[in-house]
Short mmCIF file of C-alpha atoms in Angstrom, two decimals:
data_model
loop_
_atom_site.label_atom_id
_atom_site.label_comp_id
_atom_site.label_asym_id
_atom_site.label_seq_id
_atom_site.Cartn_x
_atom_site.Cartn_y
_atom_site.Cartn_z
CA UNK A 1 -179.61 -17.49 0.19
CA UNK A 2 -175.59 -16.95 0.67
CA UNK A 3 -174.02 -19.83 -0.85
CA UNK A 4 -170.19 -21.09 -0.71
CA UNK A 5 -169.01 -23.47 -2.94
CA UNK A 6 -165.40 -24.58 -2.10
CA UNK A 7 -163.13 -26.81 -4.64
CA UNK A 8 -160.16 -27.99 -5.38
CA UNK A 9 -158.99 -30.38 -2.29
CA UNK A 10 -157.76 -33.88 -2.89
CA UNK A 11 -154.51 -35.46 -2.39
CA UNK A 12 -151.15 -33.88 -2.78
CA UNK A 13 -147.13 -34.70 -2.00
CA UNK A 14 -145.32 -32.87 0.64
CA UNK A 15 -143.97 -29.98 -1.15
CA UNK A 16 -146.64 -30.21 -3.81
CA UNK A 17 -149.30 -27.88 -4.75
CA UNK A 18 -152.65 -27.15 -4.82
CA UNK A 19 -155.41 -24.64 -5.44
CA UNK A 20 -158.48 -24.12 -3.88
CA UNK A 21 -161.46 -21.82 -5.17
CA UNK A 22 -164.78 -21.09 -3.78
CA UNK A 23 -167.57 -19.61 -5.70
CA UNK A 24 -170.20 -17.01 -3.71
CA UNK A 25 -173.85 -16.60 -5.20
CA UNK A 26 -176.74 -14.93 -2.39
CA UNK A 27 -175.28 -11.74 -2.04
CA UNK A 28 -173.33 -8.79 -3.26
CA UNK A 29 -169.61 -10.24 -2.89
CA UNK A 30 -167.26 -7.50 -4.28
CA UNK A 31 -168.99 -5.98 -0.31
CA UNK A 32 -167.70 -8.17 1.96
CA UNK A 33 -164.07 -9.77 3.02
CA UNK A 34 -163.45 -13.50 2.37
CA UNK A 35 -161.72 -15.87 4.56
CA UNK A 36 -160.14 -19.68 4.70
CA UNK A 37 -160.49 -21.70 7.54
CA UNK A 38 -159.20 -25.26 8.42
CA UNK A 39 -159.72 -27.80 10.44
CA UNK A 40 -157.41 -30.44 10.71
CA UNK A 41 -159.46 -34.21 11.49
CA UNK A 42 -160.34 -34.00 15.40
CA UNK A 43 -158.82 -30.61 15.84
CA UNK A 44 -160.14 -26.83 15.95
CA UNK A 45 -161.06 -24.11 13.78
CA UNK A 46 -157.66 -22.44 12.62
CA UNK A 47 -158.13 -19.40 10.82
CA UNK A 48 -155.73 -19.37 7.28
CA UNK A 49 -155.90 -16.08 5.67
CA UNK A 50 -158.85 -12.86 5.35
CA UNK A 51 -158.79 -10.65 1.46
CA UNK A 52 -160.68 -7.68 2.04
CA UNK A 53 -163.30 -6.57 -0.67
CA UNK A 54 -161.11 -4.94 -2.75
CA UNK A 55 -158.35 -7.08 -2.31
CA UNK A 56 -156.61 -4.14 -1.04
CA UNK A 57 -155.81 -6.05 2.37
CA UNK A 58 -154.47 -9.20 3.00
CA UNK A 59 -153.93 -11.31 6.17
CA UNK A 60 -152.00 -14.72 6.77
CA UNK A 61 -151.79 -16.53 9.85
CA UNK A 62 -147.99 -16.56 10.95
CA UNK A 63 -147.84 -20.52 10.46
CA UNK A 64 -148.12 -20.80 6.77
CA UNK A 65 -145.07 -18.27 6.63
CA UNK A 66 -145.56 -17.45 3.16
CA UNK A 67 -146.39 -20.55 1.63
CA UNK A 68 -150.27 -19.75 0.77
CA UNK A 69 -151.39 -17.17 -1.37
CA UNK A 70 -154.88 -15.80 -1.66
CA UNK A 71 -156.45 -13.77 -4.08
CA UNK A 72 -160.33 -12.82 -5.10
CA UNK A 73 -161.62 -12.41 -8.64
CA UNK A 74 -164.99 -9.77 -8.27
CA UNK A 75 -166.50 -10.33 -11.48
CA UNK A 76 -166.86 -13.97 -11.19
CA UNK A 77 -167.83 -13.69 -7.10
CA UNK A 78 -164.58 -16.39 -6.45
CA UNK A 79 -161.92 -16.39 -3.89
CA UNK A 80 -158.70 -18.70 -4.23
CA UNK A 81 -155.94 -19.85 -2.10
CA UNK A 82 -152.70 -20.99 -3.59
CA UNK A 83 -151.57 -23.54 -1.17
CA UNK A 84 -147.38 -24.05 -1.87
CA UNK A 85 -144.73 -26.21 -0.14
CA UNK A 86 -147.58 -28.59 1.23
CA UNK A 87 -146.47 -30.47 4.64
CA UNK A 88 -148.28 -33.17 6.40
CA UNK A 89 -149.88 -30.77 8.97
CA UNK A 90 -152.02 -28.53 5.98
CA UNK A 91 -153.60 -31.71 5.74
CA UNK A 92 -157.03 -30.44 7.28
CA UNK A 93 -160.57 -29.31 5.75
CA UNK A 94 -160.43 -26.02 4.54
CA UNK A 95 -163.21 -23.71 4.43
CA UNK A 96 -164.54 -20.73 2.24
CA UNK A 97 -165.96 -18.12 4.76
CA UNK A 98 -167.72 -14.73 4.61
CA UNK A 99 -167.16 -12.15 6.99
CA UNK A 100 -169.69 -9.70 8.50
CA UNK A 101 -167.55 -6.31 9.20
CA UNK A 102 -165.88 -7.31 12.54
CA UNK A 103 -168.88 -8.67 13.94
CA UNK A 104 -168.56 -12.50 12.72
CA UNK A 105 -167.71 -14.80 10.49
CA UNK A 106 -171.43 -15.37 8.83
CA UNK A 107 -171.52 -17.88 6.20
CA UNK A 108 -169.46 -21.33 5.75
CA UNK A 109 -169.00 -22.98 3.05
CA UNK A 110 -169.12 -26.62 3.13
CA UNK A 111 -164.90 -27.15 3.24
CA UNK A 112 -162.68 -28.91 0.76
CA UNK A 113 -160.84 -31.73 2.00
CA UNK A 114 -156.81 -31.25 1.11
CA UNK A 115 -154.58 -34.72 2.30
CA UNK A 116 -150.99 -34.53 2.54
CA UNK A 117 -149.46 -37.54 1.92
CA UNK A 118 -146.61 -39.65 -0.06
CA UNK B 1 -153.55 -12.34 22.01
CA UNK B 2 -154.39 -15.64 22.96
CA UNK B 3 -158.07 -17.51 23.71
CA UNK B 4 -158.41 -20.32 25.88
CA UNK B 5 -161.58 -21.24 27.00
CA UNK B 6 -163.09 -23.62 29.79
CA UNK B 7 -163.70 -26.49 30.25
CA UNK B 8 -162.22 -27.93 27.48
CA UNK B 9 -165.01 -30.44 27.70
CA UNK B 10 -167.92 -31.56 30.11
CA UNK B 11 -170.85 -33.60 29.87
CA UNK B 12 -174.23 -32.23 30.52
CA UNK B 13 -177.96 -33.73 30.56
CA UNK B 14 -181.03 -32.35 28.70
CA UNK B 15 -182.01 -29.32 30.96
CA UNK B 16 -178.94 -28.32 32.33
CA UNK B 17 -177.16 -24.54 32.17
CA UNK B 18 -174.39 -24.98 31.01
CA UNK B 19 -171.62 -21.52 31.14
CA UNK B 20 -168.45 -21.78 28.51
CA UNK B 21 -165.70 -19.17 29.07
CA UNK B 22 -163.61 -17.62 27.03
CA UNK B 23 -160.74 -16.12 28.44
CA UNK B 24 -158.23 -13.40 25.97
CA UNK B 25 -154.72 -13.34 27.26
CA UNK B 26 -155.02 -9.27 27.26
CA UNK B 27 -157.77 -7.18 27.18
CA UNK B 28 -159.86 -7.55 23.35
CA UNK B 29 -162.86 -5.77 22.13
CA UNK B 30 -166.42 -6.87 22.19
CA UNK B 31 -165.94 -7.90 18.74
CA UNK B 32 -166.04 -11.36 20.00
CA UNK B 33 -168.51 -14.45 18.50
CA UNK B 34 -169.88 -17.68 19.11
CA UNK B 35 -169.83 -20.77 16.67
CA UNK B 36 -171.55 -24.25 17.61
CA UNK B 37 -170.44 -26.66 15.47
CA UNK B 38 -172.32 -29.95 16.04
CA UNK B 39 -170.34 -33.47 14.90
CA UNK B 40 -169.66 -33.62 10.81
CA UNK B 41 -171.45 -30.19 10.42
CA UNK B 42 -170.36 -26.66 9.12
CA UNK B 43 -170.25 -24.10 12.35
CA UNK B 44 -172.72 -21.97 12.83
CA UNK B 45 -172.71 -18.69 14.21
CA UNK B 46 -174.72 -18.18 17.34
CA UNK B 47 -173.84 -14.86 18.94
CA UNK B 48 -171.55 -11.97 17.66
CA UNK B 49 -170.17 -8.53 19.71
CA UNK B 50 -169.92 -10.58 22.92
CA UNK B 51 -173.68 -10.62 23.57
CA UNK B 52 -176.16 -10.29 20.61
CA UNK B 53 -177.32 -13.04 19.48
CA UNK B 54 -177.79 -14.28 15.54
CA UNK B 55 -180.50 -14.30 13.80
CA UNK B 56 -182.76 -17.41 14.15
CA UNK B 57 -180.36 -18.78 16.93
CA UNK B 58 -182.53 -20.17 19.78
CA UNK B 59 -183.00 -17.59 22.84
CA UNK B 60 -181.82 -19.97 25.73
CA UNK B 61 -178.06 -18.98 24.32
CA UNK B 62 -176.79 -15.94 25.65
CA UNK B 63 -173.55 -14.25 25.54
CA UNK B 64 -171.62 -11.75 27.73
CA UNK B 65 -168.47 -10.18 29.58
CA UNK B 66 -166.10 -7.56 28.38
CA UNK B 67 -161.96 -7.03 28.13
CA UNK B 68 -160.45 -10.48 29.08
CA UNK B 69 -163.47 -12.76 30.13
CA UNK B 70 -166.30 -13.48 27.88
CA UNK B 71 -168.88 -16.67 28.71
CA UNK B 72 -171.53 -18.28 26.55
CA UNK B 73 -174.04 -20.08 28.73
CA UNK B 74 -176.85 -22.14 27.58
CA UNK B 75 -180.13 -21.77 29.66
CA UNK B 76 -181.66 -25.59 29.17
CA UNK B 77 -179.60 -27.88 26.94
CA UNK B 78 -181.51 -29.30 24.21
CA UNK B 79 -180.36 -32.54 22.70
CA UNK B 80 -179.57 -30.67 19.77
CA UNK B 81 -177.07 -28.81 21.18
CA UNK B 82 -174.94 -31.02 22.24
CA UNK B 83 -171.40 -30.55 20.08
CA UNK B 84 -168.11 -28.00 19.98
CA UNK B 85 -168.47 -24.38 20.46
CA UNK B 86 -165.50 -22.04 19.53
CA UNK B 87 -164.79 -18.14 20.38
CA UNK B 88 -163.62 -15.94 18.25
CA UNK B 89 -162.18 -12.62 18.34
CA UNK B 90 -162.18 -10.64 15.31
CA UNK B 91 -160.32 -7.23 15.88
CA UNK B 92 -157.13 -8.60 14.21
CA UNK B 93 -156.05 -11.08 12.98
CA UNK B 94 -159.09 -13.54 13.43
CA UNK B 95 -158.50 -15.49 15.82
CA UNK B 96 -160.39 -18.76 17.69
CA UNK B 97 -160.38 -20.28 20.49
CA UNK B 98 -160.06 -23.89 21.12
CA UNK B 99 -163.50 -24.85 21.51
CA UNK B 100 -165.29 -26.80 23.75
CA UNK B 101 -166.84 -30.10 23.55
CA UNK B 102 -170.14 -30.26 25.00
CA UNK B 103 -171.63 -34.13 25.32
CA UNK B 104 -174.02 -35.83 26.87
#
């Protein structure tokens, strides 16, 4: 059974820092491209960033304008996002996501919760 | 590329077909998927390349269209399928649509 495991959320001061991590267990993850997701309370999926399997490609969404930073480690089946320069509006659960090719994203995690606040 | 889809919401009874659309500002591939995401829960993946639908995902959900219009229609609502379903397009950046909220 593919399992996502996401950590790291809590509370954190505009500008601060935080980073998430999600561990994978259920299938062969140095295969497939990782994702985050968030979805701010009330609001809709937003897709954050995609590492491919190698880590060879890497893909932001425009809106975090360099402020996140994700990275995969193979050998211990974990992906991270570096989340920098925190504003109010990151404030949102974030999600640890497998991908399926093109066809879909296939597997959630259950989401880390990451508040913005003073 | 943009999604929107419509409604944005409706309300349906137990029963009822219900059609979602999902609309792509310019023409997109069929590499275009389904989520349900029912209130407090993870989203789930129902259908992926426009019309084939997951594994395990109930056969009154079906999926279709091509280049700028795609729809997801339920055949019968089921109570449990009341909730938000999202498109996605994934040839690109990923991107998702808005969702819509289905409710009683």
């Amino acid at each position: 059974e593919v399992q996502l495991v996401e950590s790291g959320g809590g509370l954190a001061k505009p500008g601060g820092s935080l980073r998430l991590s999600c561990t994978a267990s259920g299938f062969t993850f140095s295969s497939y491209s990782m994702n985050w997701v968030r979805q701010s309370p009330g609001k809709g999926l937003e897709w954050v960033s995609s590492i491919s399997s190698s880590s060879r490609y890497i893909y932001y969404a425009d809106s975090l304008k360099g402020r996140f930073i994700i990275s995969r480690d193979n050998a211990n089946n974990s992906v991270n996002l570096q989340m920098n320069s925190l504003r109010a509006g990151d404030t949102a659960l974030y999600y640890c996501v497998k991908s399926w090719g093109y066809e879909a994203f296939d597997a959630w995690g259950q989401g880390t919760m990451v508040t913005v606040s003073s | 590329i943009q999604l929107t889809q419509s409604p944005s919401s409706l309300s349906a009874s137990v029963g009822d077909r219900v059609t979602i659309t999902c609309r792509a500002s310019q023409g997109i591939s069929s590499y275009l998927a389904w989520y349900q995401q029912q209130p407090g829960k993870v989203p789930k993946l129902l259908i992926y390349r426009a019309s084939t639908l997951q594994s395990g995902v109930p056969s009154r959900f079906s999926g279709s269209g091509s280049g700028t219009d795609f729809s997801l229609t339920i055949s019968s609502m089921q109570p449990e399928d009341f909730g938000t379903y999202y498109c996605q397009h994934l040839d690109g950046y990923p991107l998702f649509g808005p969702g819509t909220k289905v409710d009683i």
